[in-house]
mmCIF file of C-alpha atoms in Angstrom:
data_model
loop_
_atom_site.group_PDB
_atom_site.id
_atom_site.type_symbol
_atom_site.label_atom_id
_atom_site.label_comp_id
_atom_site.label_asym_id
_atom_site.label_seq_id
_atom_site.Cartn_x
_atom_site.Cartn_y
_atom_site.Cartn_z
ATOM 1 C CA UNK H 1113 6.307 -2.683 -6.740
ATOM 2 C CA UNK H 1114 2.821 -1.869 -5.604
ATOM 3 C CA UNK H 1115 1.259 -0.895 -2.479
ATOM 4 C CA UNK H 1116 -1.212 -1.393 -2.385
ATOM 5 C CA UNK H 1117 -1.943 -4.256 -1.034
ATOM 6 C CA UNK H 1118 -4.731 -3.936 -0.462
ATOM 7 C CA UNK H 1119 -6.596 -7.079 -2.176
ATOM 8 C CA UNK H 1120 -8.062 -10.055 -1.030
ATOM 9 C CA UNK H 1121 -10.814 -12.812 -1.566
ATOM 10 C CA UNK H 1122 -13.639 -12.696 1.339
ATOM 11 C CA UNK H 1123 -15.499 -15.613 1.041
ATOM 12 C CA UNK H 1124 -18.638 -16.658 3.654
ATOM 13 C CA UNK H 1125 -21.372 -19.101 3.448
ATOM 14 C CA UNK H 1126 -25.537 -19.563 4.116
ATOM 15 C CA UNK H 1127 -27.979 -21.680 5.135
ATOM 16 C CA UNK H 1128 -30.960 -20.908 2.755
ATOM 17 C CA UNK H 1129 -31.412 -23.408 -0.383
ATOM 18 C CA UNK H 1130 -30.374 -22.374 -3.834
ATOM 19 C CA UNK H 1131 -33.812 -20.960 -5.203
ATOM 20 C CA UNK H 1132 -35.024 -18.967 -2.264
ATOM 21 C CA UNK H 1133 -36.571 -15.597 -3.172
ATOM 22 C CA UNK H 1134 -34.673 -12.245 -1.860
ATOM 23 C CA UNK H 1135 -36.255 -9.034 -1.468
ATOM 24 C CA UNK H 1136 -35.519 -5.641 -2.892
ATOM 25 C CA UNK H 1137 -33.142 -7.547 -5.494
ATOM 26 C CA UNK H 1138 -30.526 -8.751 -2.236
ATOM 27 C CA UNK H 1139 -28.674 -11.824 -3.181
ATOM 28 C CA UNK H 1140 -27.879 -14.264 -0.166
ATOM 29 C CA UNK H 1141 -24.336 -16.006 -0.838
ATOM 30 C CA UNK H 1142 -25.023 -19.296 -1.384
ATOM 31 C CA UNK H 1143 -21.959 -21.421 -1.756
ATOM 32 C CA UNK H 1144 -19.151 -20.505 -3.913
ATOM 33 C CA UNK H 1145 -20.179 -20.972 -7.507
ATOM 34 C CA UNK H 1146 -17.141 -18.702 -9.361
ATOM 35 C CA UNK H 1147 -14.051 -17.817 -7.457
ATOM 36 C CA UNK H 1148 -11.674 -14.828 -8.764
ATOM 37 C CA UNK H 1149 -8.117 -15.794 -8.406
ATOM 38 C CA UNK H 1150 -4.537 -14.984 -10.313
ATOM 39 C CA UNK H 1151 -5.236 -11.325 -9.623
ATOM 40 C CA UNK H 1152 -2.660 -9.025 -11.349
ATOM 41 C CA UNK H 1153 -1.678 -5.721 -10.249
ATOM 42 C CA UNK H 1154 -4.626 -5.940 -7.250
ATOM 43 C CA UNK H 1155 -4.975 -2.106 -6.876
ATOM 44 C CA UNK H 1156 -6.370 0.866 -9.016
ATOM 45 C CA UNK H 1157 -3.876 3.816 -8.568
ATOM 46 C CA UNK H 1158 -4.516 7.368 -8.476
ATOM 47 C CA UNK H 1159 -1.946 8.677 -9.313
ATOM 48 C CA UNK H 1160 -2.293 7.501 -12.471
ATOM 49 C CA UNK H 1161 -5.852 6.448 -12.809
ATOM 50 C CA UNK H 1162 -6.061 6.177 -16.880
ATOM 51 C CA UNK H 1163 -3.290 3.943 -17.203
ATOM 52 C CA UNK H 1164 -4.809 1.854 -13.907
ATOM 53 C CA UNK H 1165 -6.195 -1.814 -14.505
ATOM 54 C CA UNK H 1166 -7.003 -5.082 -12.716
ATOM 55 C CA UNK H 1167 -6.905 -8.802 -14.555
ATOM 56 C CA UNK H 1168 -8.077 -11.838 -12.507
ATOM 57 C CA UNK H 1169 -9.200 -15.226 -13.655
ATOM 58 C CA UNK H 1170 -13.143 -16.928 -13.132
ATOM 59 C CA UNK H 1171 -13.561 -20.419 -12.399
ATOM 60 C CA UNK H 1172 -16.282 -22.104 -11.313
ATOM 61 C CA UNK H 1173 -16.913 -24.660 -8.279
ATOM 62 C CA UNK H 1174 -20.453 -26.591 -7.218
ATOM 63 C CA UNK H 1175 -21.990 -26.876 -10.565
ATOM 64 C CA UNK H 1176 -21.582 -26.052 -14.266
ATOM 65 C CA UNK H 1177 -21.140 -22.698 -14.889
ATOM 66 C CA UNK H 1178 -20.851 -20.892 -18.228
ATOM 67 C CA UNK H 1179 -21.303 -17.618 -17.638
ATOM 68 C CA UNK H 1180 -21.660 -15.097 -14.840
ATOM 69 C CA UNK H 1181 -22.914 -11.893 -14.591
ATOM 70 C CA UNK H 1182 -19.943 -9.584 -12.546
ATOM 71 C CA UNK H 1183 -21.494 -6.887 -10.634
ATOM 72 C CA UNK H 1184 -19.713 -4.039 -8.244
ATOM 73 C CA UNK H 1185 -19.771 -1.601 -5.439
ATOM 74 C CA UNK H 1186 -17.741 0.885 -4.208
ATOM 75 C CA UNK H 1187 -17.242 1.202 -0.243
ATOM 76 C CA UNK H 1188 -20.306 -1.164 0.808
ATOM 77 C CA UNK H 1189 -22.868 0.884 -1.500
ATOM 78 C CA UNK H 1190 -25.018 -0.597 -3.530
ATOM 79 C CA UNK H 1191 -24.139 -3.446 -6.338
ATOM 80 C CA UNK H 1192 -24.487 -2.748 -9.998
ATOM 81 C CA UNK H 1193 -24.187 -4.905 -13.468
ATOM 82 C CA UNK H 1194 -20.990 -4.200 -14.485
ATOM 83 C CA UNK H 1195 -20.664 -7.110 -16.891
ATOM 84 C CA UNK H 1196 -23.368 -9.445 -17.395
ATOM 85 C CA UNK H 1197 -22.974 -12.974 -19.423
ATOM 86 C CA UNK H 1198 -19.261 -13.085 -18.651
ATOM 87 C CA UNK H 1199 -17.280 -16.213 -20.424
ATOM 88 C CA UNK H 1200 -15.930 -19.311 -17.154
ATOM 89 C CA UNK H 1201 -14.026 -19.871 -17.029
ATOM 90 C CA UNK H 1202 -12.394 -16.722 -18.438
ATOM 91 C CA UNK H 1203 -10.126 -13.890 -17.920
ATOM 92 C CA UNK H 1204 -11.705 -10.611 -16.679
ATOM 93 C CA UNK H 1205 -9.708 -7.096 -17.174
ATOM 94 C CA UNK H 1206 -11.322 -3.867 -15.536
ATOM 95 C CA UNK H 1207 -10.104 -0.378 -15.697
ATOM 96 C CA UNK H 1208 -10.293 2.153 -13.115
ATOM 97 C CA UNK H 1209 -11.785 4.598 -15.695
ATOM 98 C CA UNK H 1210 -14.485 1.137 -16.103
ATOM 99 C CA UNK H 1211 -15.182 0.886 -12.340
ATOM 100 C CA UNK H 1212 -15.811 4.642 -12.117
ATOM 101 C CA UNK H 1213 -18.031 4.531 -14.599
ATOM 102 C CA UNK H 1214 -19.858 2.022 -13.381
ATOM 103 C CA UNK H 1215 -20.422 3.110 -9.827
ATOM 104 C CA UNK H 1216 -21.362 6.692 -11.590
ATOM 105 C CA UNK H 1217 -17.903 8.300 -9.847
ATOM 106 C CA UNK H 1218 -15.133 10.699 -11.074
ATOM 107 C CA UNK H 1219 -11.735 10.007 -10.294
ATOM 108 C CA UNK H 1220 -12.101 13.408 -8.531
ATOM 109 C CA UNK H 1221 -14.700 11.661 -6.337
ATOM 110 C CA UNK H 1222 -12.588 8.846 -4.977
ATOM 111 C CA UNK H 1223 -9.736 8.844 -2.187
ATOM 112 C CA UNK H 1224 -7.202 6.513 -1.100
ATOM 113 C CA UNK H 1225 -8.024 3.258 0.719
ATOM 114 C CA UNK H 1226 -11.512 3.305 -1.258
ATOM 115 C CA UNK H 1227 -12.633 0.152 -2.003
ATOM 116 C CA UNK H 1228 -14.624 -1.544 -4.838
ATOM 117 C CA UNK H 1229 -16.372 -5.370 -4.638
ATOM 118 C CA UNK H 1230 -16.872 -7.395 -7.202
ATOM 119 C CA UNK H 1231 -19.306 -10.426 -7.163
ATOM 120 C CA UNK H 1232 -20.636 -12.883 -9.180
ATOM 121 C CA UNK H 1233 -24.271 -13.734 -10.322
ATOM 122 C CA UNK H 1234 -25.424 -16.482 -11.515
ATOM 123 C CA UNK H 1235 -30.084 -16.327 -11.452
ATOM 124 C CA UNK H 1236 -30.967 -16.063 -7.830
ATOM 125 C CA UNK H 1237 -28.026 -17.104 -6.483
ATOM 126 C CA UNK H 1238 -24.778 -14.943 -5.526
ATOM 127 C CA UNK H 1239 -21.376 -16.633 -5.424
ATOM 128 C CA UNK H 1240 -20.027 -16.122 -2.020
ATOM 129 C CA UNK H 1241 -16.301 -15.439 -3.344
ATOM 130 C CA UNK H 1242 -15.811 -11.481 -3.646
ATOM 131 C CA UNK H 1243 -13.225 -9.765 -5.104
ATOM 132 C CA UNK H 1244 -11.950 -6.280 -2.703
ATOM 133 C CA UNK H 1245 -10.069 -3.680 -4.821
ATOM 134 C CA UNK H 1246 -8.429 -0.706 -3.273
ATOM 135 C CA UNK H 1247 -7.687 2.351 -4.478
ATOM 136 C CA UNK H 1248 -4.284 3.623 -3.592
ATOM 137 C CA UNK H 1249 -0.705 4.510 -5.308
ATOM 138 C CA UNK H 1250 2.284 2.721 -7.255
ATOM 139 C CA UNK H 1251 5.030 2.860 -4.510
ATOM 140 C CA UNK H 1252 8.913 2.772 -5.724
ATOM 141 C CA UNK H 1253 11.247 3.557 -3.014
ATOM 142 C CA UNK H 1254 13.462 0.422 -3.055
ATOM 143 C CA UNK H 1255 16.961 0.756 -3.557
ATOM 144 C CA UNK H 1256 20.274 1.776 -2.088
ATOM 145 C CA UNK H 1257 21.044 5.488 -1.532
ATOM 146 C CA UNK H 1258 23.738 7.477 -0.267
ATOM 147 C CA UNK H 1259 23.318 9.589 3.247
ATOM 148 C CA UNK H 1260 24.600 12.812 4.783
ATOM 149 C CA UNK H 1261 23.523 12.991 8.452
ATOM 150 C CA UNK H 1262 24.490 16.456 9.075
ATOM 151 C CA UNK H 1263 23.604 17.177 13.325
ATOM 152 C CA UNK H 1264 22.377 14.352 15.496
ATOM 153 C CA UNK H 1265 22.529 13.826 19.067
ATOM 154 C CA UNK H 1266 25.470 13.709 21.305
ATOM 155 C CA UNK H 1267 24.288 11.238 24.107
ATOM 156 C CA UNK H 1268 27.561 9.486 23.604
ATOM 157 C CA UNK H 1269 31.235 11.073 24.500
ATOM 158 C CA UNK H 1270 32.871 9.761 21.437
ATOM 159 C CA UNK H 1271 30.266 11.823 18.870
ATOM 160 C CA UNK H 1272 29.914 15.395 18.659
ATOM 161 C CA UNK H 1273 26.619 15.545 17.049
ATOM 162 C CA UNK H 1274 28.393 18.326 14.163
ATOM 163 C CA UNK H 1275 30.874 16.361 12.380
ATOM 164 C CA UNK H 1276 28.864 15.172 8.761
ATOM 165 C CA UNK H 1277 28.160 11.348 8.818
ATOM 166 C CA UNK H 1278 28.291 9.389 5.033
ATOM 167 C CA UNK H 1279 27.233 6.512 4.015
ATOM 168 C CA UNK H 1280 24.801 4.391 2.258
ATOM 169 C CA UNK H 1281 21.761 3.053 3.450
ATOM 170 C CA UNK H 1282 19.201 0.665 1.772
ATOM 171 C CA UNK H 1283 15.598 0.840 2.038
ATOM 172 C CA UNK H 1284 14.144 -2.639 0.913
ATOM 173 C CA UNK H 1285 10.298 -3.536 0.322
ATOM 174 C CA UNK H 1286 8.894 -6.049 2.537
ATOM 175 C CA UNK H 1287 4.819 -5.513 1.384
ATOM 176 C CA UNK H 1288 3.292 -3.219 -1.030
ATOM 177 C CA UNK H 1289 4.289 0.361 -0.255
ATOM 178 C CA UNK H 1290 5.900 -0.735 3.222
ATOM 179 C CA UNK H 1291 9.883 -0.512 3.812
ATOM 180 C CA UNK H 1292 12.267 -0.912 6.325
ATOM 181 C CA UNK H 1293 16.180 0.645 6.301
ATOM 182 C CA UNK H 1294 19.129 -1.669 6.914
ATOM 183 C CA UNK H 1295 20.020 1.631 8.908
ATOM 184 C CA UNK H 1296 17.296 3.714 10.594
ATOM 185 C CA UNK H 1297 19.901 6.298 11.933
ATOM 186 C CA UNK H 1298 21.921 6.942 8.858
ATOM 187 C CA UNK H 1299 25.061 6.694 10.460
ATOM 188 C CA UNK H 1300 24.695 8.054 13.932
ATOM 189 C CA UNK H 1301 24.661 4.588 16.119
ATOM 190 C CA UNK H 1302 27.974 3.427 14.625
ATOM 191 C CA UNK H 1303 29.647 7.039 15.343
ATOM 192 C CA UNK H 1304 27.537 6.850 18.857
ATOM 193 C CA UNK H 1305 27.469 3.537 19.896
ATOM 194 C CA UNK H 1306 29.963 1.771 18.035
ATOM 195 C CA UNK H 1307 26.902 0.372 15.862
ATOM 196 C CA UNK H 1308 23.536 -1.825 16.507
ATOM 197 C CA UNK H 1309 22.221 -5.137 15.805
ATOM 198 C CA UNK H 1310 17.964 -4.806 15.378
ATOM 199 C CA UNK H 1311 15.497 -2.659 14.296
ATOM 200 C CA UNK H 1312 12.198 -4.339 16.277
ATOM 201 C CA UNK H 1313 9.319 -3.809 13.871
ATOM 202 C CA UNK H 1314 10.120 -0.343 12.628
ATOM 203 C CA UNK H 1315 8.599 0.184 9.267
ATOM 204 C CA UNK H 1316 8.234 3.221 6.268
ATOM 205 C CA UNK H 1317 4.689 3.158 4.903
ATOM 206 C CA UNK H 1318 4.189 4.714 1.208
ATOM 207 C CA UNK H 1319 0.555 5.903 0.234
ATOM 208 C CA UNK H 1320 0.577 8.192 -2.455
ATOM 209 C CA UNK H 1321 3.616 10.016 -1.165
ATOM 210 C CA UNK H 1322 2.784 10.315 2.340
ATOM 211 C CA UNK H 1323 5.376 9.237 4.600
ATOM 212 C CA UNK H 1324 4.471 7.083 7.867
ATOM 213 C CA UNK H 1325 6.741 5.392 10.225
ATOM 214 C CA UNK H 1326 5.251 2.466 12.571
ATOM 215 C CA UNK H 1327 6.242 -0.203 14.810
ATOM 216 C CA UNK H 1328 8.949 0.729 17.554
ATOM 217 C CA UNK H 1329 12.829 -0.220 17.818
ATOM 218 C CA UNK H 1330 14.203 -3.384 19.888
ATOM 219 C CA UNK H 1331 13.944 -0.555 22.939
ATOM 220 C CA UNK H 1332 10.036 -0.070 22.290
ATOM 221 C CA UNK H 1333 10.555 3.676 21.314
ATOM 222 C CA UNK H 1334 8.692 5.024 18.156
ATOM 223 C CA UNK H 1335 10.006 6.728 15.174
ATOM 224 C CA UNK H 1336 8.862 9.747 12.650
ATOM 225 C CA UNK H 1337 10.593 11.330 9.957
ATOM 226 C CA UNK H 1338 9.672 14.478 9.459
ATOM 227 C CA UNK H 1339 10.172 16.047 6.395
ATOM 228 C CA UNK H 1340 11.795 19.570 5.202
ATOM 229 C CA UNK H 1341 12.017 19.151 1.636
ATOM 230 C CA UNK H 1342 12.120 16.929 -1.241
ATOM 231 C CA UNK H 1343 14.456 18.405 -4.303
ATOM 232 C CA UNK H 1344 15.145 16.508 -7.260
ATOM 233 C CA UNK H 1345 17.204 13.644 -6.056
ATOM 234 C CA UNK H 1346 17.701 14.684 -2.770
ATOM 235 C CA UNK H 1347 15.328 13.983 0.154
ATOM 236 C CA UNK H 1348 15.211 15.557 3.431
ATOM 237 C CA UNK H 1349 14.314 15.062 6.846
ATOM 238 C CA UNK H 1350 14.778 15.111 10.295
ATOM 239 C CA UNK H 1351 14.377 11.672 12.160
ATOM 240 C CA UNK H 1352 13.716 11.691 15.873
ATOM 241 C CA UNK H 1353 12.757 8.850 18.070
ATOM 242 C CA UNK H 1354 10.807 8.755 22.032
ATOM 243 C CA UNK H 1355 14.231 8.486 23.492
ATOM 244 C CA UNK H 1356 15.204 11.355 22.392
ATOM 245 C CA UNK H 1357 17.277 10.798 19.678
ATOM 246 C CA UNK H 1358 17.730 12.395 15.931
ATOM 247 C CA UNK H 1359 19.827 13.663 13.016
ATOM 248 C CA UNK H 1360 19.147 15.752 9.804
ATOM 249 C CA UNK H 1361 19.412 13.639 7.164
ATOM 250 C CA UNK H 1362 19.621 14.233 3.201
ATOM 251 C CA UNK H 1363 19.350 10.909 1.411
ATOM 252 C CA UNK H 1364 20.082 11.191 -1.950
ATOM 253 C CA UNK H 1365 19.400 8.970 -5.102
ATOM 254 C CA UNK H 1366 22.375 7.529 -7.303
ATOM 255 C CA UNK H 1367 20.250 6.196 -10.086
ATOM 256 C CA UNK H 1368 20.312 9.211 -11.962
ATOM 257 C CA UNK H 1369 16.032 9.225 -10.867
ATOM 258 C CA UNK H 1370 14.425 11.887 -8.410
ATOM 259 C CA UNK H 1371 12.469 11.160 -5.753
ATOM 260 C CA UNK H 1372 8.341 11.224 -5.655
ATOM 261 C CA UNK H 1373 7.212 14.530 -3.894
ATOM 262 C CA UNK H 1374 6.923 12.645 -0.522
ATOM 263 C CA UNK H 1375 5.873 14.479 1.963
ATOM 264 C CA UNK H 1376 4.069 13.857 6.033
#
């Protein structure tokens, strides 16, 4: 599972005639004339940046098209060759160590949500398909883990906010490196309110092992986990909501795995 999300195809479109001349070596789009698609993996991740790649597919639309020459930037800088006479159609594999190098970067140099753009030459004329790569991290927090809510409010007569709440709570992927919980109070609402039936638009957001909560609950009140420590297999944290709700939560893995050091 990947966060990173985080790519897309941006295509727009010109007036001026194929064959126009361009100053200070600017391309106008004209048309689209070779299209990226099939991307696989769609995001170079730092926390593992040598093992990082991309693969996409060219094809070509307009005209014939044998070759194309790729050139990149890197956050709305200025374009370089990084791959001139490339094979369409064809398939096109760039490392993150390749894209650094390219740019003239480090890993060192680069942070998350960095972007780089690929486009596609062909003569005087710049295909108007680009290709948007972020940088970001591999996000694996899927799965179903067991819970020990250990204090937590006592709005409710029939909870006493001390006595240890267990259970098991999933946390399911619904977009690269974003997660909701099939229970966001680990426990407390069925010992405090006999149990709940939404969530709103609560979410978990992963980017290399910060920890975000947006959206609100079905009441409009926001979230936050905030988090103590991360040991081994055990998480913890302390969620808390605008009504004034919480508990102190441990969440701990039963795939034999420990967690990513997560933190706020």
């Amino acid at each position: 599972m990947v966060l990173a999300f985080l790519v897309f195809l941006a295509a727009s479109c010109h007036d001026s005639p194929i064959g126009d001349s361009f100053a200070d070596d600017l391309y106008v789009p004209i048309g689209t004339l070779v299209t990226a698609s099939n991307v696989q993996t769609g995001f170079f991740d730092l926390g593992d940046p040598n093992n990082s790649s991309i693969a996409f597919d060219l094809s070509a639309t307009g005209e014939s098209i044998s070759t194309t020459d790729i050139v990149v930037s890197y956050n709305g800088g200025a374009p370089v060759t990084f791959k001139a006479g490339t094979a369409v159609p064809g398939t096109v594999s760039v490392t993150f160590n390749e894209a650094l190098s390219a740019v003239g970067l480090t890993v060192a140099e680069v942070a998350v949500d960095d972007s780089f753009r690929f486009l596609f030459d062909n003569g005087s004329t710049r295909s108007s398909n680009t290709l948007d790569v972020r940088v970001s991290c591999r996000s694996e927090l899927a799965g179903t883990y067991n819970y020990l809510t250990s204090s937590y409010f006592t709005y409710a007569s029939n909870c006493d906010g001390e006595t240890d709440l267990t259970g098991t709570v999933t946390i399911s992927e619904v977009g690269a490196g974003v997660y909701v919980f099939d229970d966001w109070s680990f426990g407390t609402y069925d010992a405090c309110y006999g149990g709940f039936s939404g969530w709103g638009t609560l979410q978990m957001t992963d980017v290399c092992n910060r920890i975000q909560i947006t959206g609100t609950d079905s009441f409009g009140d926001s979230w936050e986990f905030e988090i103590s420590e991360v040991n081994g297999a055990d998480w913890n944290f302390t969620y808390s909501n605008t009504y004034g709700e919480f508990g102190v939560v441990t969440l701990t893995r039963t795939d034999g795995s420990d967690w990513p050091p997560l933190s706020n």
